[in-house]
Each structure stands twice: as structure tokens, then as C-alpha cells.
JSON list of C-alpha atoms in Angstrom, two decimals:
[
{"chain": "A", "resi": 154, "resn": "GLN", "atom": "CA", "xyz": [-23.32, -36.87, 64.58]},
{"chain": "A", "resi": 155, "resn": "VAL", "atom": "CA", "xyz": [-20.69, -35.63, 62.10]},
{"chain": "A", "resi": 156, "resn": "GLN", "atom": "CA", "xyz": [-20.37, -32.02, 61.00]},
{"chain": "A", "resi": 157, "resn": "LEU", "atom": "CA", "xyz": [-18.39, -31.18, 57.87]},
{"chain": "A", "resi": 158, "resn": "VAL", "atom": "CA", "xyz": [-17.23, -27.67, 56.97]},
{"chain": "A", "resi": 159, "resn": "GLU", "atom": "CA", "xyz": [-15.62, -26.89, 53.61]},
{"chain": "A", "resi": 160, "resn": "SER", "atom": "CA", "xyz": [-13.31, -23.97, 52.95]},
{"chain": "A", "resi": 161, "resn": "GLY", "atom": "CA", "xyz": [-10.79, -22.75, 50.38]},
{"chain": "A", "resi": 162, "resn": "GLY", "atom": "CA", "xyz": [-13.05, -21.92, 47.47]},
{"chain": "A", "resi": 163, "resn": "GLY", "atom": "CA", "xyz": [-12.76, -18.70, 45.55]},
{"chain": "A", "resi": 164, "resn": "LEU", "atom": "CA", "xyz": [-12.12, -17.07, 42.20]},
{"chain": "A", "resi": 165, "resn": "VAL", "atom": "CA", "xyz": [-9.24, -18.31, 40.09]},
{"chain": "A", "resi": 166, "resn": "GLN", "atom": "CA", "xyz": [-8.18, -17.85, 36.48]},
{"chain": "A", "resi": 167, "resn": "ALA", "atom": "CA", "xyz": [-8.22, -20.78, 34.10]},
{"chain": "A", "resi": 168, "resn": "GLY", "atom": "CA", "xyz": [-5.00, -22.75, 34.52]},
{"chain": "A", "resi": 169, "resn": "GLY", "atom": "CA", "xyz": [-4.69, -21.78, 38.16]},
{"chain": "A", "resi": 170, "resn": "SER", "atom": "CA", "xyz": [-4.90, -23.83, 41.35]},
{"chain": "A", "resi": 171, "resn": "LEU", "atom": "CA", "xyz": [-6.94, -24.01, 44.52]},
{"chain": "A", "resi": 172, "resn": "ARG", "atom": "CA", "xyz": [-6.79, -26.23, 47.60]},
{"chain": "A", "resi": 173, "resn": "LEU", "atom": "CA", "xyz": [-10.08, -27.06, 49.28]},
{"chain": "A", "resi": 174, "resn": "SER", "atom": "CA", "xyz": [-10.33, -28.30, 52.86]},
{"chain": "A", "resi": 175, "resn": "CYS", "atom": "CA", "xyz": [-13.08, -30.16, 54.67]},
{"chain": "A", "resi": 176, "resn": "ALA", "atom": "CA", "xyz": [-12.87, -30.21, 58.45]},
{"chain": "A", "resi": 177, "resn": "ALA", "atom": "CA", "xyz": [-14.86, -32.81, 60.37]},
{"chain": "A", "resi": 178, "resn": "SER", "atom": "CA", "xyz": [-16.05, -32.74, 63.95]},
{"chain": "A", "resi": 179, "resn": "GLY", "atom": "CA", "xyz": [-15.85, -35.61, 66.40]},
{"chain": "A", "resi": 180, "resn": "ARG", "atom": "CA", "xyz": [-13.26, -38.23, 67.23]},
{"chain": "A", "resi": 181, "resn": "THR", "atom": "CA", "xyz": [-14.23, -40.88, 64.67]},
{"chain": "A", "resi": 182, "resn": "PHE", "atom": "CA", "xyz": [-13.00, -39.22, 61.47]},
{"chain": "A", "resi": 183, "resn": "SER", "atom": "CA", "xyz": [-10.71, -42.14, 60.66]},
{"chain": "A", "resi": 184, "resn": "ASN", "atom": "CA", "xyz": [-13.75, -44.46, 60.54]},
{"chain": "A", "resi": 185, "resn": "TYR", "atom": "CA", "xyz": [-15.15, -42.69, 57.47]},
{"chain": "A", "resi": 186, "resn": "VAL", "atom": "CA", "xyz": [-14.57, -42.87, 53.78]},
{"chain": "A", "resi": 187, "resn": "MET", "atom": "CA", "xyz": [-14.46, -39.29, 52.47]},
{"chain": "A", "resi": 188, "resn": "ALA", "atom": "CA", "xyz": [-15.38, -37.89, 49.09]},
{"chain": "A", "resi": 189, "resn": "TRP", "atom": "CA", "xyz": [-15.73, -34.66, 47.14]},
{"chain": "A", "resi": 190, "resn": "PHE", "atom": "CA", "xyz": [-18.67, -33.81, 44.88]},
{"chain": "A", "resi": 191, "resn": "ARG", "atom": "CA", "xyz": [-19.53, -30.76, 42.83]},
{"chain": "A", "resi": 192, "resn": "GLN", "atom": "CA", "xyz": [-22.63, -29.19, 41.35]},
{"chain": "A", "resi": 193, "resn": "ALA", "atom": "CA", "xyz": [-22.63, -26.51, 38.68]},
{"chain": "A", "resi": 194, "resn": "PRO", "atom": "CA", "xyz": [-25.65, -24.27, 37.96]},
{"chain": "A", "resi": 195, "resn": "GLY", "atom": "CA", "xyz": [-28.32, -26.22, 36.11]},
{"chain": "A", "resi": 196, "resn": "LYS", "atom": "CA", "xyz": [-26.38, -29.47, 36.40]},
{"chain": "A", "resi": 197, "resn": "GLU", "atom": "CA", "xyz": [-26.70, -32.60, 38.48]},
{"chain": "A", "resi": 198, "resn": "ARG", "atom": "CA", "xyz": [-24.34, -33.19, 41.37]},
{"chain": "A", "resi": 199, "resn": "GLU", "atom": "CA", "xyz": [-21.35, -35.23, 40.24]},
{"chain": "A", "resi": 200, "resn": "PHE", "atom": "CA", "xyz": [-18.71, -37.30, 41.94]},
{"chain": "A", "resi": 201, "resn": "VAL", "atom": "CA", "xyz": [-15.18, -35.86, 41.93]},
{"chain": "A", "resi": 202, "resn": "ALA", "atom": "CA", "xyz": [-12.90, -37.93, 44.17]},
{"chain": "A", "resi": 203, "resn": "VAL", "atom": "CA", "xyz": [-12.91, -40.42, 47.05]},
{"chain": "A", "resi": 204, "resn": "ILE", "atom": "CA", "xyz": [-10.37, -41.61, 49.62]},
{"chain": "A", "resi": 205, "resn": "ASN", "atom": "CA", "xyz": [-10.53, -44.59, 51.95]},
{"chain": "A", "resi": 206, "resn": "ARG", "atom": "CA", "xyz": [-10.16, -44.53, 55.72]},
{"chain": "A", "resi": 207, "resn": "SER", "atom": "CA", "xyz": [-6.40, -44.97, 55.81]},
{"chain": "A", "resi": 208, "resn": "GLY", "atom": "CA", "xyz": [-5.73, -42.67, 52.86]},
{"chain": "A", "resi": 209, "resn": "LEU", "atom": "CA", "xyz": [-3.94, -45.44, 50.98]},
{"chain": "A", "resi": 210, "resn": "TRP", "atom": "CA", "xyz": [-6.53, -45.71, 48.19]},
{"chain": "A", "resi": 211, "resn": "THR", "atom": "CA", "xyz": [-8.10, -43.00, 46.05]},
{"chain": "A", "resi": 212, "resn": "SER", "atom": "CA", "xyz": [-10.31, -42.81, 42.98]},
{"chain": "A", "resi": 213, "resn": "TYR", "atom": "CA", "xyz": [-11.25, -39.94, 40.68]},
{"chain": "A", "resi": 214, "resn": "ALA", "atom": "CA", "xyz": [-13.79, -38.96, 38.07]},
{"chain": "A", "resi": 215, "resn": "ASP", "atom": "CA", "xyz": [-12.33, -39.13, 34.57]},
{"chain": "A", "resi": 216, "resn": "SER", "atom": "CA", "xyz": [-12.87, -35.39, 34.13]},
{"chain": "A", "resi": 217, "resn": "VAL", "atom": "CA", "xyz": [-10.38, -34.52, 36.89]},
{"chain": "A", "resi": 218, "resn": "LYS", "atom": "CA", "xyz": [-7.80, -37.31, 36.67]},
{"chain": "A", "resi": 219, "resn": "GLY", "atom": "CA", "xyz": [-4.28, -35.95, 36.49]},
{"chain": "A", "resi": 220, "resn": "ARG", "atom": "CA", "xyz": [-5.38, -32.52, 37.70]},
{"chain": "A", "resi": 221, "resn": "PHE", "atom": "CA", "xyz": [-7.00, -33.05, 41.13]},
{"chain": "A", "resi": 222, "resn": "THR", "atom": "CA", "xyz": [-5.59, -34.86, 44.17]},
{"chain": "A", "resi": 223, "resn": "ILE", "atom": "CA", "xyz": [-7.56, -35.93, 47.24]},
{"chain": "A", "resi": 224, "resn": "SER", "atom": "CA", "xyz": [-5.74, -36.49, 50.53]},
{"chain": "A", "resi": 225, "resn": "ARG", "atom": "CA", "xyz": [-6.51, -36.67, 54.23]},
{"chain": "A", "resi": 226, "resn": "ASP", "atom": "CA", "xyz": [-4.89, -35.98, 57.57]},
{"chain": "A", "resi": 227, "resn": "ASN", "atom": "CA", "xyz": [-6.66, -38.08, 60.16]},
{"chain": "A", "resi": 228, "resn": "ALA", "atom": "CA", "xyz": [-4.79, -36.38, 63.01]},
{"chain": "A", "resi": 229, "resn": "LYS", "atom": "CA", "xyz": [-6.38, -33.09, 61.90]},
{"chain": "A", "resi": 230, "resn": "ASN", "atom": "CA", "xyz": [-9.79, -34.57, 60.98]},
{"chain": "A", "resi": 231, "resn": "THR", "atom": "CA", "xyz": [-9.43, -32.96, 57.57]},
{"chain": "A", "resi": 232, "resn": "VAL", "atom": "CA", "xyz": [-9.69, -34.03, 53.94]},
{"chain": "A", "resi": 233, "resn": "TYR", "atom": "CA", "xyz": [-8.24, -31.95, 51.10]},
{"chain": "A", "resi": 234, "resn": "LEU", "atom": "CA", "xyz": [-8.77, -31.50, 47.40]},
{"chain": "A", "resi": 235, "resn": "GLN", "atom": "CA", "xyz": [-5.83, -30.00, 45.52]},
{"chain": "A", "resi": 236, "resn": "MET", "atom": "CA", "xyz": [-7.08, -28.68, 42.18]},
{"chain": "A", "resi": 237, "resn": "ASN", "atom": "CA", "xyz": [-4.57, -27.80, 39.49]},
{"chain": "A", "resi": 238, "resn": "SER", "atom": "CA", "xyz": [-4.94, -26.67, 35.88]},
{"chain": "A", "resi": 239, "resn": "LEU", "atom": "CA", "xyz": [-8.45, -25.47, 36.56]},
{"chain": "A", "resi": 240, "resn": "LYS", "atom": "CA", "xyz": [-10.84, -25.09, 33.65]},
{"chain": "A", "resi": 241, "resn": "PRO", "atom": "CA", "xyz": [-14.02, -23.01, 33.36]},
{"chain": "A", "resi": 242, "resn": "GLU", "atom": "CA", "xyz": [-16.03, -26.23, 33.40]},
{"chain": "A", "resi": 243, "resn": "ASP", "atom": "CA", "xyz": [-14.67, -26.95, 36.89]},
{"chain": "A", "resi": 244, "resn": "ALA", "atom": "CA", "xyz": [-16.66, -24.03, 38.31]},
{"chain": "A", "resi": 245, "resn": "ALA", "atom": "CA", "xyz": [-19.18, -25.36, 40.81]},
{"chain": "A", "resi": 246, "resn": "VAL", "atom": "CA", "xyz": [-20.11, -25.63, 44.45]},
{"chain": "A", "resi": 247, "resn": "TYR", "atom": "CA", "xyz": [-17.83, -28.29, 45.91]},
{"chain": "A", "resi": 248, "resn": "SER", "atom": "CA", "xyz": [-19.09, -30.36, 48.85]},
{"chain": "A", "resi": 249, "resn": "CYS", "atom": "CA", "xyz": [-17.48, -33.05, 50.95]},
{"chain": "A", "resi": 250, "resn": "ALA", "atom": "CA", "xyz": [-19.23, -36.17, 52.19]},
{"chain": "A", "resi": 251, "resn": "ALA", "atom": "CA", "xyz": [-18.56, -38.87, 54.76]},
{"chain": "A", "resi": 252, "resn": "ASP", "atom": "CA", "xyz": [-19.77, -42.45, 54.90]},
{"chain": "A", "resi": 253, "resn": "SER", "atom": "CA", "xyz": [-18.69, -45.88, 56.07]},
{"chain": "A", "resi": 254, "resn": "SER", "atom": "CA", "xyz": [-18.87, -47.39, 52.57]},
{"chain": "A", "resi": 255, "resn": "VAL", "atom": "CA", "xyz": [-16.99, -46.54, 49.38]},
{"chain": "A", "resi": 256, "resn": "GLN", "atom": "CA", "xyz": [-19.88, -47.88, 47.29]},
{"chain": "A", "resi": 257, "resn": "THR", "atom": "CA", "xyz": [-22.47, -45.79, 49.10]},
{"chain": "A", "resi": 258, "resn": "ILE", "atom": "CA", "xyz": [-20.52, -42.54, 49.09]},
{"chain": "A", "resi": 259, "resn": "VAL", "atom": "CA", "xyz": [-19.58, -42.73, 45.41]},
{"chain": "A", "resi": 260, "resn": "SER", "atom": "CA", "xyz": [-23.27, -43.22, 44.58]},
{"chain": "A", "resi": 261, "resn": "GLY", "atom": "CA", "xyz": [-23.94, -39.77, 46.03]},
{"chain": "A", "resi": 262, "resn": "SER", "atom": "CA", "xyz": [-25.90, -41.07, 49.01]},
{"chain": "A", "resi": 263, "resn": "GLY", "atom": "CA", "xyz": [-23.27, -40.51, 51.69]},
{"chain": "A", "resi": 264, "resn": "GLY", "atom": "CA", "xyz": [-24.55, -40.14, 55.21]},
{"chain": "A", "resi": 265, "resn": "TYR", "atom": "CA", "xyz": [-23.07, -36.74, 56.02]},
{"chain": "A", "resi": 266, "resn": "TRP", "atom": "CA", "xyz": [-22.55, -33.63, 53.87]},
{"chain": "A", "resi": 267, "resn": "GLY", "atom": "CA", "xyz": [-20.95, -30.25, 54.26]},
{"chain": "A", "resi": 268, "resn": "GLN", "atom": "CA", "xyz": [-22.51, -26.96, 53.17]},
{"chain": "A", "resi": 269, "resn": "GLY", "atom": "CA", "xyz": [-20.25, -26.53, 50.16]},
{"chain": "A", "resi": 270, "resn": "THR", "atom": "CA", "xyz": [-17.71, -23.97, 48.98]},
{"chain": "A", "resi": 271, "resn": "GLN", "atom": "CA", "xyz": [-17.93, -22.03, 45.72]},
{"chain": "A", "resi": 272, "resn": "VAL", "atom": "CA", "xyz": [-15.21, -22.39, 43.09]},
{"chain": "A", "resi": 273, "resn": "THR", "atom": "CA", "xyz": [-15.32, -19.88, 40.24]},
{"chain": "A", "resi": 274, "resn": "VAL", "atom": "CA", "xyz": [-12.97, -20.18, 37.26]},
{"chain": "A", "resi": 275, "resn": "SER", "atom": "CA", "xyz": [-12.62, -17.22, 34.94]},
{"chain": "A", "resi": 276, "resn": "SER", "atom": "CA", "xyz": [-11.61, -17.37, 31.30]}
]
């Protein structure tokens, strides 16, 4: 029903910035809570950030607070993740997810997932 496509990943030096995008198909984007997750090699997938349907409320993992910003443009069916002051430990595949519930999506069980985009941070 909903297709999510991430983009914007790449190689960046520690201390640098990247902006990830997640484009959603369909005409019901504004009905969904959106979130970003990441998974590093050998690690479990972890929650990064979430934004509600209107974009007026956001929440972040402690590890990225003050450095990452999630936002959305419902007119463009797109959610963004601005990543500043990147650290080597931020390197991972970043995926976006969509769900109707904040509680469900933060748990990692969101209904729809993108394919992910690779973020590599060099020392």
C-alpha cells in the first residue's frame, strides 16, 4: 500500500553533515507517523527519530539528540533526517518507517519500511 524510498546516504568525514530523504508513494502520507531507524554491522536495529502526522511533535534517541533533526513536508510526501556532527558510531544503514501509531513505530514494528540508505563516517 505504501512504498518508501530513502536517499541521501554516502561517505562523510567525522564532524560532517548529511541530509537523508524518504519519499512515500500514495496520497495518504499525512495519515502516517514517520520514523528513522539505523542498523550497523553486527548490531541490532535501533530507533533514531520519530515525527507525528502534523510535524509538530518529534522525539529522538539519546545518542543523536542535539545533532539530528527529523522533519517532514506533507505536500511532498517526504520525511527528512538532517544529521550534523557525525561520528564514526553513526555509520549504519538508515531506514524510514511509516505507521499509524507512535507507540508501534518506535517499537520497531512499523507497518511499512524502506530499503535503507548507507551512511559511512570516516575517521
